[in-house]
Amino acid sequence: MKTIFKFKYILPLILLFGLSSCTKDFLKINTDPNAIAPSEASAKYFITNVEYPLYSPSRYAYWRGVLIFASRYSGYFDFGFDHCWWSDELGYKFSSGYNDATWDWLSDYFGDIDNFLKLTAPDGDFANEKMHAVGKIIKVLYYQRYTDVFGEIPYSEAGKADIVQPKFDTQNDIYQGLISTLDEAINTIGDNVKTGDGVDDLGQNDIIFNGNLQKWKKLANTLKLRIALRAYGAPGASWTNSVITSAFSTGAFLQTGDDALIPKDNEITTWSSACYGDIFYGFGGTGSKFTVSKVMIDYLSANNDPRLPLYAQPAPGGTYTLNRPDQANNPEGYENFPKRIAYIDSVLQKATGGDMTFTDNGSSVEITIPENKYYIGQPSRLNSQIKPFVVYQFFSIPGEEIIQKKKQGKPIFPEIVMSAAESYFLQAEAVVRGLATGDAQTLFQNGIRASMALWGVDAGKAETYIATAPLAQLTGTVDQQLEKIAVQRWIASYPEGFEGWSDVRKSGYPKELSKGVHDPIIFGLGDDNGVFPQRLIYGSKAYNTNGNNVDAAIASQGPDLQGTTLWWAKSAK
């Protein structure tokens, strides 16, 4: 007969997670807690439910935080076509419901990682210093995402039992704290390859690296480089140079095949762990669907990028009639119809190389696009007035694996925690900036190779691209080289919007995104007059429960607006 084993944190965790893991062991715990013998108890059973909610959260958080904000601010996906439920101005005008869903997701996740760290701490019920080190790395991944979305957030006082209203720390302090945490984790891991034997081995319960500590160490060191380069040049960030030197002296960076990924689960309900396909198909009809942005498609098409058919699908095409609004009932629409139609026509003409027909019938126009032939990106941030003329069938949707619905037995592209491609691009950037030594061209092109490999691109096609595409040659001035690195990193981050958005804010590239929008006849300018979004507004819960510290953060970093530039970011151009 097995003994009931009591823990301080196991009940809160089971109540909090309430999900069956993709592993038999975790399923066993969830279905029969009494079946846990002391010899079987381990924190390994809780790691899965610490890893995936940060990258594959519930449907509301995924729909709002991941899709509406991150994936659209990054310039990857668009709404705003004719039958879409929303104009592409959604998210650029404040909505407390969408904003609060994102704040609540990220602020509440703290309890997940904090509990795991308590469980594995020296005085925890499942004390294990190596599991604790993995938890520290996940904590850094969490806090970097959280602070890069909102700016100043609770950090140093978060989780302290005697502090109900934690202060909001500056990003400079948070970033330096994250570096210290990573150094602790790296030192703890050392040369160890796993967290222990038997139940002390994270193994397959660790859905990112299957318990491989050396890959976690590489991730931690690469994350150090990301944090340091993001902070580089910011006020008071002189510490970044020594951190970059330290990262290169360790030399353990993610390499091709080391990609940190979260596989998409085909069993857990979308209400607990969602994916793009749950939103693309799950809401019914065309209203909730989304297209790939013009900026992304243009870069891929212009360089004959073999990732294009994996990132997107050819536009369905067809023949459609667009009617001029009635002058009496919609004088603004009637007056601006020619300009709006001319804009749409120019986008389609460029994408098809003129292989289309455009017939002006006075009160209407008829447009024909060849079916399933061309990749056509939709312009971002289009307003509600031009929306009726943005025909869904004229634009490309994301690749099949990106929008594959769950529980269909088909592959779904994983969530990117950190890719080997980003690792190489970060190293190349450090070398170009003179912060490290190495062959920047080789590192840069290895980043392209690693991205191609992640997507399963044929090696021969990848080499052809590297040999022929202008965007694959690290030539020109330092600024031109940095632009190429930034754009390739942005392309490689697709469809992971949070890092894509951060890359644009920090580097200013692609310029087509960072410059914002200006013509109100075509675009929705949002609450900040077309400025590229720099952050999200604090959630209602923060104001309601910790208002004084929210006010202090606003006084420190600037108005609580989407256009307020974060400490590490370049101003939008």
mmCIF file of C-alpha atoms in Angstrom, residues 116-485:
data_model
loop_
_atom_site.group_PDB
_atom_site.id
_atom_site.type_symbol
_atom_site.label_atom_id
_atom_site.label_comp_id
_atom_site.label_asym_id
_atom_site.label_seq_id
_atom_site.Cartn_x
_atom_site.Cartn_y
_atom_site.Cartn_z
ATOM 1 C CA PHE A 116 8.666 25.599 -9.002
ATOM 2 C CA LEU A 117 11.656 27.502 -7.627
ATOM 3 C CA LYS A 118 10.354 27.062 -4.078
ATOM 4 C CA LEU A 119 9.873 23.345 -4.633
ATOM 5 C CA THR A 120 13.437 22.865 -5.871
ATOM 6 C CA ALA A 121 15.170 25.292 -3.491
ATOM 7 C CA PRO A 122 17.540 23.888 -0.818
ATOM 8 C CA ASP A 123 14.716 24.015 1.735
ATOM 9 C CA GLY A 124 12.035 22.924 -0.722
ATOM 10 C CA ASP A 125 10.063 19.696 -0.733
ATOM 11 C CA PHE A 126 11.917 18.530 -3.868
ATOM 12 C CA ALA A 127 15.299 20.172 -3.288
ATOM 13 C CA ASN A 128 17.443 19.777 -6.400
ATOM 14 C CA GLU A 129 19.969 22.464 -7.282
ATOM 15 C CA LYS A 130 20.143 21.483 -10.930
ATOM 16 C CA MET A 131 16.372 21.581 -11.410
ATOM 17 C CA HIS A 132 16.484 24.874 -9.547
ATOM 18 C CA ALA A 133 19.011 26.153 -12.092
ATOM 19 C CA VAL A 134 16.648 25.236 -14.940
ATOM 20 C CA GLY A 135 13.889 27.067 -13.093
ATOM 21 C CA LYS A 136 16.097 30.147 -12.839
ATOM 22 C CA ILE A 137 16.649 30.166 -16.605
ATOM 23 C CA ILE A 138 12.902 29.928 -17.197
ATOM 24 C CA LYS A 139 12.432 32.768 -14.712
ATOM 25 C CA VAL A 140 14.753 34.920 -16.819
ATOM 26 C CA LEU A 141 12.865 34.041 -20.011
ATOM 27 C CA TYR A 142 9.671 35.058 -18.244
ATOM 28 C CA TYR A 143 10.892 38.332 -16.816
ATOM 29 C CA GLN A 144 12.512 39.446 -20.038
ATOM 30 C CA ARG A 145 9.252 38.919 -21.921
ATOM 31 C CA TYR A 146 7.219 40.595 -19.175
ATOM 32 C CA THR A 147 9.389 43.702 -18.874
ATOM 33 C CA ASP A 148 9.874 44.023 -22.639
ATOM 34 C CA VAL A 149 6.097 44.222 -23.054
ATOM 35 C CA PHE A 150 5.257 46.692 -20.288
ATOM 36 C CA GLY A 151 8.513 48.291 -19.137
ATOM 37 C CA GLU A 152 8.915 48.704 -15.394
ATOM 38 C CA ILE A 153 7.260 45.839 -13.502
ATOM 39 C CA PRO A 154 7.399 44.237 -10.026
ATOM 40 C CA TYR A 155 10.637 42.270 -9.757
ATOM 41 C CA SER A 156 12.851 42.587 -6.692
ATOM 42 C CA GLU A 157 9.940 42.551 -4.223
ATOM 43 C CA ALA A 158 7.682 40.153 -6.170
ATOM 44 C CA GLY A 159 6.669 37.069 -4.215
ATOM 45 C CA LYS A 160 7.900 38.315 -0.848
ATOM 46 C CA ALA A 161 5.394 37.221 1.762
ATOM 47 C CA ASP A 162 5.563 40.438 3.769
ATOM 48 C CA ILE A 163 5.105 42.730 0.742
ATOM 49 C CA VAL A 164 1.564 42.972 -0.629
ATOM 50 C CA GLN A 165 2.262 45.812 -3.037
ATOM 51 C CA PRO A 166 5.711 45.270 -4.616
ATOM 52 C CA LYS A 167 7.488 48.183 -6.185
ATOM 53 C CA PHE A 168 8.031 48.394 -9.941
ATOM 54 C CA ASP A 169 11.754 48.104 -10.756
ATOM 55 C CA THR A 170 13.519 49.927 -13.560
ATOM 56 C CA GLN A 171 14.398 47.904 -16.628
ATOM 57 C CA ASN A 172 18.084 48.574 -16.022
ATOM 58 C CA ASP A 173 17.829 46.987 -12.573
ATOM 59 C CA ILE A 174 15.726 44.097 -13.859
ATOM 60 C CA TYR A 175 18.114 43.336 -16.704
ATOM 61 C CA GLN A 176 21.130 43.324 -14.399
ATOM 62 C CA GLY A 177 19.281 41.068 -11.981
ATOM 63 C CA LEU A 178 18.485 38.657 -14.819
ATOM 64 C CA ILE A 179 22.145 38.501 -15.809
ATOM 65 C CA SER A 180 23.101 37.594 -12.224
ATOM 66 C CA THR A 181 20.450 34.876 -12.174
ATOM 67 C CA LEU A 182 21.755 33.411 -15.425
ATOM 68 C CA ASP A 183 25.313 33.399 -14.100
ATOM 69 C CA GLU A 184 24.130 31.494 -11.027
ATOM 70 C CA ALA A 185 22.368 28.917 -13.202
ATOM 71 C CA ILE A 186 25.343 28.497 -15.521
ATOM 72 C CA ASN A 187 27.710 27.966 -12.587
ATOM 73 C CA THR A 188 25.382 25.430 -10.985
ATOM 74 C CA ILE A 189 25.021 23.414 -14.177
ATOM 75 C CA GLY A 190 28.753 23.323 -14.826
ATOM 76 C CA ASP A 191 29.610 20.123 -16.698
ATOM 77 C CA ASN A 192 26.513 18.225 -15.569
ATOM 78 C CA VAL A 193 24.382 16.719 -18.309
ATOM 79 C CA LYS A 194 21.228 15.899 -16.328
ATOM 80 C CA THR A 195 19.495 16.873 -13.096
ATOM 81 C CA GLY A 196 19.899 13.465 -11.494
ATOM 82 C CA ASP A 197 18.996 9.809 -11.878
ATOM 83 C CA GLY A 198 15.584 8.176 -11.878
ATOM 84 C CA VAL A 199 12.874 10.497 -10.607
ATOM 85 C CA ASP A 200 15.485 13.210 -10.143
ATOM 86 C CA ASP A 201 16.052 13.379 -13.905
ATOM 87 C CA LEU A 202 13.789 15.920 -15.645
ATOM 88 C CA GLY A 203 13.988 13.783 -18.771
ATOM 89 C CA GLN A 204 10.994 13.916 -21.109
ATOM 90 C CA ASN A 205 8.969 15.980 -18.656
ATOM 91 C CA ASP A 206 11.201 18.833 -19.793
ATOM 92 C CA ILE A 207 9.528 19.480 -23.148
ATOM 93 C CA ILE A 208 12.161 21.990 -24.249
ATOM 94 C CA PHE A 209 15.421 20.026 -23.913
ATOM 95 C CA ASN A 210 14.419 16.630 -22.483
ATOM 96 C CA GLY A 211 16.502 17.305 -19.399
ATOM 97 C CA ASN A 212 19.748 18.036 -21.291
ATOM 98 C CA LEU A 213 21.512 20.459 -18.963
ATOM 99 C CA GLN A 214 24.236 21.389 -21.428
ATOM 100 C CA LYS A 215 21.575 22.688 -23.803
ATOM 101 C CA TRP A 216 20.041 24.639 -20.942
ATOM 102 C CA LYS A 217 23.488 26.077 -20.263
ATOM 103 C CA LYS A 218 23.813 27.119 -23.910
ATOM 104 C CA LEU A 219 20.387 28.721 -23.747
ATOM 105 C CA ALA A 220 21.347 30.628 -20.611
ATOM 106 C CA ASN A 221 24.556 31.956 -22.153
ATOM 107 C CA THR A 222 22.825 32.919 -25.400
ATOM 108 C CA LEU A 223 20.114 34.623 -23.363
ATOM 109 C CA LYS A 224 22.840 36.621 -21.608
ATOM 110 C CA LEU A 225 23.994 37.857 -24.986
ATOM 111 C CA ARG A 226 20.454 38.761 -26.047
ATOM 112 C CA ILE A 227 19.820 40.749 -22.869
ATOM 113 C CA ALA A 228 23.165 42.552 -23.057
ATOM 114 C CA LEU A 229 22.756 43.510 -26.716
ATOM 115 C CA ARG A 230 19.210 44.701 -26.124
ATOM 116 C CA ALA A 231 20.424 46.917 -23.305
ATOM 117 C CA TYR A 232 23.523 48.024 -25.221
ATOM 118 C CA GLY A 233 23.596 51.796 -25.654
ATOM 119 C CA ALA A 234 20.777 52.457 -23.178
ATOM 120 C CA PRO A 235 21.315 55.040 -20.407
ATOM 121 C CA GLY A 236 23.320 53.575 -17.529
ATOM 122 C CA ALA A 237 24.008 50.306 -19.353
ATOM 123 C CA SER A 238 27.799 50.406 -19.344
ATOM 124 C CA TRP A 239 27.685 46.924 -17.769
ATOM 125 C CA THR A 240 26.727 45.380 -21.125
ATOM 126 C CA ASN A 241 30.282 45.263 -22.492
ATOM 127 C CA SER A 242 31.569 43.036 -19.712
ATOM 128 C CA VAL A 243 28.532 40.753 -19.990
ATOM 129 C CA ILE A 244 29.098 40.319 -23.712
ATOM 130 C CA THR A 245 32.773 39.539 -23.075
ATOM 131 C CA SER A 246 31.749 37.016 -20.423
ATOM 132 C CA ALA A 247 29.268 35.316 -22.765
ATOM 133 C CA PHE A 248 31.881 34.931 -25.512
ATOM 134 C CA SER A 249 34.512 33.681 -23.077
ATOM 135 C CA THR A 250 32.126 30.903 -22.029
ATOM 136 C CA GLY A 251 31.628 30.078 -25.689
ATOM 137 C CA ALA A 252 28.568 27.888 -25.081
ATOM 138 C CA PHE A 253 25.984 29.324 -27.463
ATOM 139 C CA LEU A 254 23.029 27.588 -29.083
ATOM 140 C CA GLN A 255 24.089 26.003 -32.368
ATOM 141 C CA THR A 256 22.204 24.466 -35.279
ATOM 142 C CA GLY A 257 19.985 21.726 -33.882
ATOM 143 C CA ASP A 258 19.945 23.227 -30.370
ATOM 144 C CA ASP A 259 16.755 25.240 -30.952
ATOM 145 C CA ALA A 260 14.771 25.759 -27.749
ATOM 146 C CA LEU A 261 11.218 24.916 -28.802
ATOM 147 C CA ILE A 262 7.876 24.133 -27.179
ATOM 148 C CA PRO A 263 6.135 21.376 -29.162
ATOM 149 C CA LYS A 264 2.440 21.959 -29.764
ATOM 150 C CA ASP A 265 0.315 19.563 -27.747
ATOM 151 C CA ASN A 266 -2.509 17.820 -29.623
ATOM 152 C CA GLU A 267 -4.351 16.676 -26.506
ATOM 153 C CA ILE A 268 -4.645 19.579 -24.079
ATOM 154 C CA THR A 269 -7.747 21.694 -24.737
ATOM 155 C CA THR A 270 -7.355 25.080 -26.418
ATOM 156 C CA TRP A 271 -8.780 26.676 -23.276
ATOM 157 C CA SER A 272 -5.613 25.652 -21.466
ATOM 158 C CA SER A 273 -3.003 25.748 -24.232
ATOM 159 C CA ALA A 274 -3.847 27.365 -27.553
ATOM 160 C CA CYS A 275 -2.234 27.780 -30.956
ATOM 161 C CA TYR A 276 -2.774 30.034 -33.984
ATOM 162 C CA GLY A 277 -5.025 27.443 -35.638
ATOM 163 C CA ASP A 278 -7.454 27.489 -32.728
ATOM 164 C CA ILE A 279 -8.164 31.133 -33.519
ATOM 165 C CA PHE A 280 -7.828 30.949 -37.301
ATOM 166 C CA TYR A 281 -10.412 28.159 -37.531
ATOM 167 C CA GLY A 282 -11.953 28.024 -34.080
ATOM 168 C CA PHE A 283 -14.085 31.160 -34.224
ATOM 169 C CA GLY A 284 -15.906 30.102 -37.397
ATOM 170 C CA GLY A 285 -16.064 31.592 -40.894
ATOM 171 C CA THR A 286 -13.618 34.150 -42.232
ATOM 172 C CA GLY A 287 -14.036 36.723 -39.472
ATOM 173 C CA SER A 288 -11.253 35.515 -37.174
ATOM 174 C CA LYS A 289 -8.734 34.680 -39.863
ATOM 175 C CA PHE A 290 -5.565 36.675 -40.509
ATOM 176 C CA THR A 291 -3.121 37.249 -43.340
ATOM 177 C CA VAL A 292 0.661 37.563 -43.661
ATOM 178 C CA SER A 293 2.020 41.092 -43.776
ATOM 179 C CA LYS A 294 3.237 42.844 -46.901
ATOM 180 C CA VAL A 295 6.592 43.626 -45.263
ATOM 181 C CA MET A 296 7.321 39.954 -44.595
ATOM 182 C CA ILE A 297 6.176 38.713 -48.003
ATOM 183 C CA ASP A 298 8.089 41.476 -49.796
ATOM 184 C CA TYR A 299 11.394 40.594 -48.114
ATOM 185 C CA LEU A 300 10.964 36.910 -48.827
ATOM 186 C CA SER A 301 9.837 37.389 -52.432
ATOM 187 C CA ALA A 302 12.485 39.966 -53.320
ATOM 188 C CA ASN A 303 15.255 37.603 -52.248
ATOM 189 C CA ASN A 304 13.783 34.331 -53.599
ATOM 190 C CA ASP A 305 13.722 33.057 -50.024
ATOM 191 C CA PRO A 306 12.949 29.303 -49.861
ATOM 192 C CA ARG A 307 11.154 29.857 -46.541
ATOM 193 C CA LEU A 308 8.351 31.672 -48.387
ATOM 194 C CA PRO A 309 6.126 28.611 -49.135
ATOM 195 C CA LEU A 310 6.546 27.522 -45.503
ATOM 196 C CA TYR A 311 5.788 30.924 -44.025
ATOM 197 C CA ALA A 312 2.792 31.632 -46.273
ATOM 198 C CA GLN A 313 0.405 30.228 -48.867
ATOM 199 C CA PRO A 314 -0.306 31.661 -52.337
ATOM 200 C CA ALA A 315 -3.230 34.069 -52.472
ATOM 201 C CA PRO A 316 -6.422 32.270 -53.614
ATOM 202 C CA GLY A 317 -7.096 35.014 -56.183
ATOM 203 C CA GLY A 318 -10.184 35.273 -58.378
ATOM 204 C CA THR A 319 -12.367 38.044 -59.760
ATOM 205 C CA TYR A 320 -14.033 40.557 -57.462
ATOM 206 C CA THR A 321 -16.026 43.753 -57.927
ATOM 207 C CA LEU A 322 -15.462 46.655 -55.553
ATOM 208 C CA ASN A 323 -18.246 49.222 -55.474
ATOM 209 C CA ARG A 324 -17.852 52.921 -54.853
ATOM 210 C CA PRO A 325 -19.792 54.050 -51.744
ATOM 211 C CA ASP A 326 -22.942 56.067 -52.281
ATOM 212 C CA GLN A 327 -22.186 59.781 -52.317
ATOM 213 C CA ALA A 328 -25.260 60.785 -50.339
ATOM 214 C CA ASN A 329 -24.914 58.184 -47.582
ATOM 215 C CA ASN A 330 -21.118 58.055 -47.370
ATOM 216 C CA PRO A 331 -19.572 61.231 -48.821
ATOM 217 C CA GLU A 332 -16.138 60.504 -47.250
ATOM 218 C CA GLY A 333 -16.072 57.026 -48.735
ATOM 219 C CA TYR A 334 -17.246 58.287 -52.112
ATOM 220 C CA GLU A 335 -14.599 61.027 -52.234
ATOM 221 C CA ASN A 336 -11.680 58.815 -51.177
ATOM 222 C CA PHE A 337 -12.657 55.709 -53.143
ATOM 223 C CA PRO A 338 -10.256 56.474 -56.031
ATOM 224 C CA LYS A 339 -7.287 56.947 -53.679
ATOM 225 C CA ARG A 340 -8.030 53.805 -51.702
ATOM 226 C CA ILE A 341 -8.549 51.707 -54.820
ATOM 227 C CA ALA A 342 -5.354 53.107 -56.342
ATOM 228 C CA TYR A 343 -3.459 52.070 -53.235
ATOM 229 C CA ILE A 344 -4.823 48.518 -53.299
ATOM 230 C CA ASP A 345 -4.136 48.300 -57.024
ATOM 231 C CA SER A 346 -0.520 49.400 -56.532
ATOM 232 C CA VAL A 347 0.024 46.677 -53.922
ATOM 233 C CA LEU A 348 -1.444 43.988 -56.169
ATOM 234 C CA GLN A 349 0.343 45.191 -59.303
ATOM 235 C CA LYS A 350 3.717 45.027 -57.573
ATOM 236 C CA ALA A 351 3.105 41.602 -56.069
ATOM 237 C CA THR A 352 1.898 40.064 -59.340
ATOM 238 C CA GLY A 353 4.310 41.895 -61.619
ATOM 239 C CA GLY A 354 1.278 43.239 -63.465
ATOM 240 C CA ASP A 355 -0.174 39.781 -64.102
ATOM 241 C CA MET A 356 -3.705 40.863 -63.201
ATOM 242 C CA THR A 357 -6.583 42.819 -64.655
ATOM 243 C CA PHE A 358 -8.041 46.048 -63.337
ATOM 244 C CA THR A 359 -11.209 47.410 -64.948
ATOM 245 C CA ASP A 360 -12.594 50.788 -63.903
ATOM 246 C CA ASN A 361 -16.344 50.909 -64.481
ATOM 247 C CA GLY A 362 -16.826 54.316 -62.909
ATOM 248 C CA SER A 363 -19.073 53.358 -60.000
ATOM 249 C CA SER A 364 -17.079 50.176 -59.415
ATOM 250 C CA VAL A 365 -13.847 48.432 -60.287
ATOM 251 C CA GLU A 366 -13.282 44.806 -61.168
ATOM 252 C CA ILE A 367 -10.013 43.123 -60.222
ATOM 253 C CA THR A 368 -8.844 39.672 -61.285
ATOM 254 C CA ILE A 369 -5.838 37.940 -59.713
ATOM 255 C CA PRO A 370 -4.634 34.540 -61.031
ATOM 256 C CA GLU A 371 -5.636 31.801 -58.621
ATOM 257 C CA ASN A 372 -3.074 30.299 -56.230
ATOM 258 C CA LYS A 373 -0.132 31.724 -58.135
ATOM 259 C CA TYR A 374 1.286 34.670 -56.227
ATOM 260 C CA TYR A 375 2.355 35.340 -52.664
ATOM 261 C CA ILE A 376 0.813 38.677 -51.768
ATOM 262 C CA GLY A 377 1.276 40.324 -48.374
ATOM 263 C CA GLN A 378 -1.405 42.528 -46.895
ATOM 264 C CA PRO A 379 -0.417 46.051 -45.831
ATOM 265 C CA SER A 380 -0.537 46.523 -42.068
ATOM 266 C CA ARG A 381 -2.650 48.923 -40.035
ATOM 267 C CA LEU A 382 -5.294 49.552 -42.704
ATOM 268 C CA ASN A 383 -8.306 51.494 -41.420
ATOM 269 C CA SER A 384 -11.975 50.564 -41.392
ATOM 270 C CA GLN A 385 -12.798 52.771 -44.397
ATOM 271 C CA ILE A 386 -10.484 50.892 -46.777
ATOM 272 C CA LYS A 387 -11.422 47.516 -45.268
ATOM 273 C CA PRO A 388 -14.261 46.692 -47.757
ATOM 274 C CA PHE A 389 -11.743 46.891 -50.628
ATOM 275 C CA VAL A 390 -9.146 44.615 -49.014
ATOM 276 C CA VAL A 391 -10.340 41.348 -50.513
ATOM 277 C CA TYR A 392 -9.349 38.361 -48.364
ATOM 278 C CA GLN A 393 -8.765 36.158 -51.428
ATOM 279 C CA PHE A 394 -6.160 38.587 -52.771
ATOM 280 C CA PHE A 395 -3.738 38.010 -49.902
ATOM 281 C CA SER A 396 -1.615 35.189 -48.495
ATOM 282 C CA ILE A 397 -2.452 33.435 -45.256
ATOM 283 C CA PRO A 398 0.152 31.775 -42.979
ATOM 284 C CA GLY A 399 1.669 28.412 -43.893
ATOM 285 C CA GLU A 400 -0.280 25.271 -43.088
ATOM 286 C CA GLU A 401 1.825 24.185 -40.098
ATOM 287 C CA ILE A 402 1.483 27.629 -38.519
ATOM 288 C CA ILE A 403 -2.314 27.677 -38.575
ATOM 289 C CA GLN A 404 -2.932 23.954 -38.197
ATOM 290 C CA LYS A 405 -5.742 23.336 -35.746
ATOM 291 C CA LYS A 406 -5.126 21.094 -32.731
ATOM 292 C CA LYS A 407 -6.434 17.554 -32.318
ATOM 293 C CA GLN A 408 -6.326 16.821 -36.049
ATOM 294 C CA GLY A 409 -3.327 14.488 -35.968
ATOM 295 C CA LYS A 410 -1.306 16.874 -38.137
ATOM 296 C CA PRO A 411 1.971 18.661 -37.354
ATOM 297 C CA ILE A 412 1.841 22.138 -35.864
ATOM 298 C CA PHE A 413 4.877 24.402 -35.930
ATOM 299 C CA PRO A 414 6.328 24.641 -32.393
ATOM 300 C CA GLU A 415 6.611 27.737 -30.254
ATOM 301 C CA ILE A 416 10.068 29.289 -30.475
ATOM 302 C CA VAL A 417 11.646 29.887 -27.077
ATOM 303 C CA MET A 418 15.014 30.767 -28.603
ATOM 304 C CA SER A 419 16.443 29.576 -31.892
ATOM 305 C CA ALA A 420 19.954 28.721 -32.973
ATOM 306 C CA ALA A 421 19.427 31.245 -35.772
ATOM 307 C CA GLU A 422 18.981 34.039 -33.241
ATOM 308 C CA SER A 423 22.102 32.834 -31.441
ATOM 309 C CA TYR A 424 24.209 33.230 -34.578
ATOM 310 C CA PHE A 425 22.697 36.619 -35.423
ATOM 311 C CA LEU A 426 23.401 37.890 -31.907
ATOM 312 C CA GLN A 427 27.012 36.769 -32.177
ATOM 313 C CA ALA A 428 27.341 38.401 -35.604
ATOM 314 C CA GLU A 429 25.931 41.653 -34.241
ATOM 315 C CA ALA A 430 28.388 41.665 -31.349
ATOM 316 C CA VAL A 431 31.295 41.173 -33.766
ATOM 317 C CA VAL A 432 30.108 43.887 -36.177
ATOM 318 C CA ARG A 433 29.737 46.304 -33.262
ATOM 319 C CA GLY A 434 33.317 45.564 -32.209
ATOM 320 C CA LEU A 435 32.206 44.033 -28.911
ATOM 321 C CA ALA A 436 33.626 40.577 -29.681
ATOM 322 C CA THR A 437 35.954 38.897 -32.136
ATOM 323 C CA GLY A 438 34.982 36.407 -34.807
ATOM 324 C CA ASP A 439 33.944 36.042 -38.434
ATOM 325 C CA ALA A 440 30.740 38.075 -38.672
ATOM 326 C CA GLN A 441 29.951 36.913 -42.206
ATOM 327 C CA THR A 442 30.186 33.241 -41.241
ATOM 328 C CA LEU A 443 28.122 33.747 -38.090
ATOM 329 C CA PHE A 444 25.527 35.713 -40.056
ATOM 330 C CA GLN A 445 25.200 33.088 -42.772
ATOM 331 C CA ASN A 446 25.148 30.280 -40.203
ATOM 332 C CA GLY A 447 22.161 32.064 -38.713
ATOM 333 C CA ILE A 448 20.407 31.887 -42.063
ATOM 334 C CA ARG A 449 21.317 28.201 -42.391
ATOM 335 C CA ALA A 450 20.011 27.478 -38.895
ATOM 336 C CA SER A 451 16.709 29.194 -39.642
ATOM 337 C CA MET A 452 16.361 27.264 -42.899
ATOM 338 C CA ALA A 453 17.139 24.015 -41.066
ATOM 339 C CA LEU A 454 14.500 24.729 -38.421
ATOM 340 C CA TRP A 455 11.890 25.024 -41.158
ATOM 341 C CA GLY A 456 13.107 21.938 -42.995
ATOM 342 C CA VAL A 457 14.399 23.793 -46.052
ATOM 343 C CA ASP A 458 16.560 21.692 -48.367
ATOM 344 C CA ALA A 459 20.249 22.410 -47.676
ATOM 345 C CA GLY A 460 20.930 22.991 -51.366
ATOM 346 C CA LYS A 461 18.216 25.630 -51.585
ATOM 347 C CA ALA A 462 19.573 27.281 -48.468
ATOM 348 C CA GLU A 463 23.065 27.481 -49.970
ATOM 349 C CA THR A 464 21.708 28.896 -53.229
ATOM 350 C CA TYR A 465 19.936 31.604 -51.276
ATOM 351 C CA ILE A 466 23.060 32.410 -49.277
ATOM 352 C CA ALA A 467 25.134 32.618 -52.469
ATOM 353 C CA THR A 468 22.715 34.779 -54.453
ATOM 354 C CA ALA A 469 20.427 36.833 -52.208
ATOM 355 C CA PRO A 470 21.628 40.390 -51.512
ATOM 356 C CA LEU A 471 20.091 40.127 -48.040
ATOM 357 C CA ALA A 472 22.348 37.139 -47.306
ATOM 358 C CA GLN A 473 25.620 39.037 -47.883
ATOM 359 C CA LEU A 474 26.998 40.875 -44.881
ATOM 360 C CA THR A 475 28.490 43.751 -46.884
ATOM 361 C CA GLY A 476 28.421 47.541 -46.702
ATOM 362 C CA THR A 477 28.914 49.965 -43.849
ATOM 363 C CA VAL A 478 28.536 48.978 -40.224
ATOM 364 C CA ASP A 479 25.009 50.398 -40.207
ATOM 365 C CA GLN A 480 24.131 48.487 -43.369
ATOM 366 C CA GLN A 481 25.486 45.261 -41.884
ATOM 367 C CA LEU A 482 23.514 45.814 -38.677
ATOM 368 C CA GLU A 483 20.378 46.377 -40.744
ATOM 369 C CA LYS A 484 20.853 43.075 -42.584
ATOM 370 C CA ILE A 485 21.421 41.224 -39.320
#
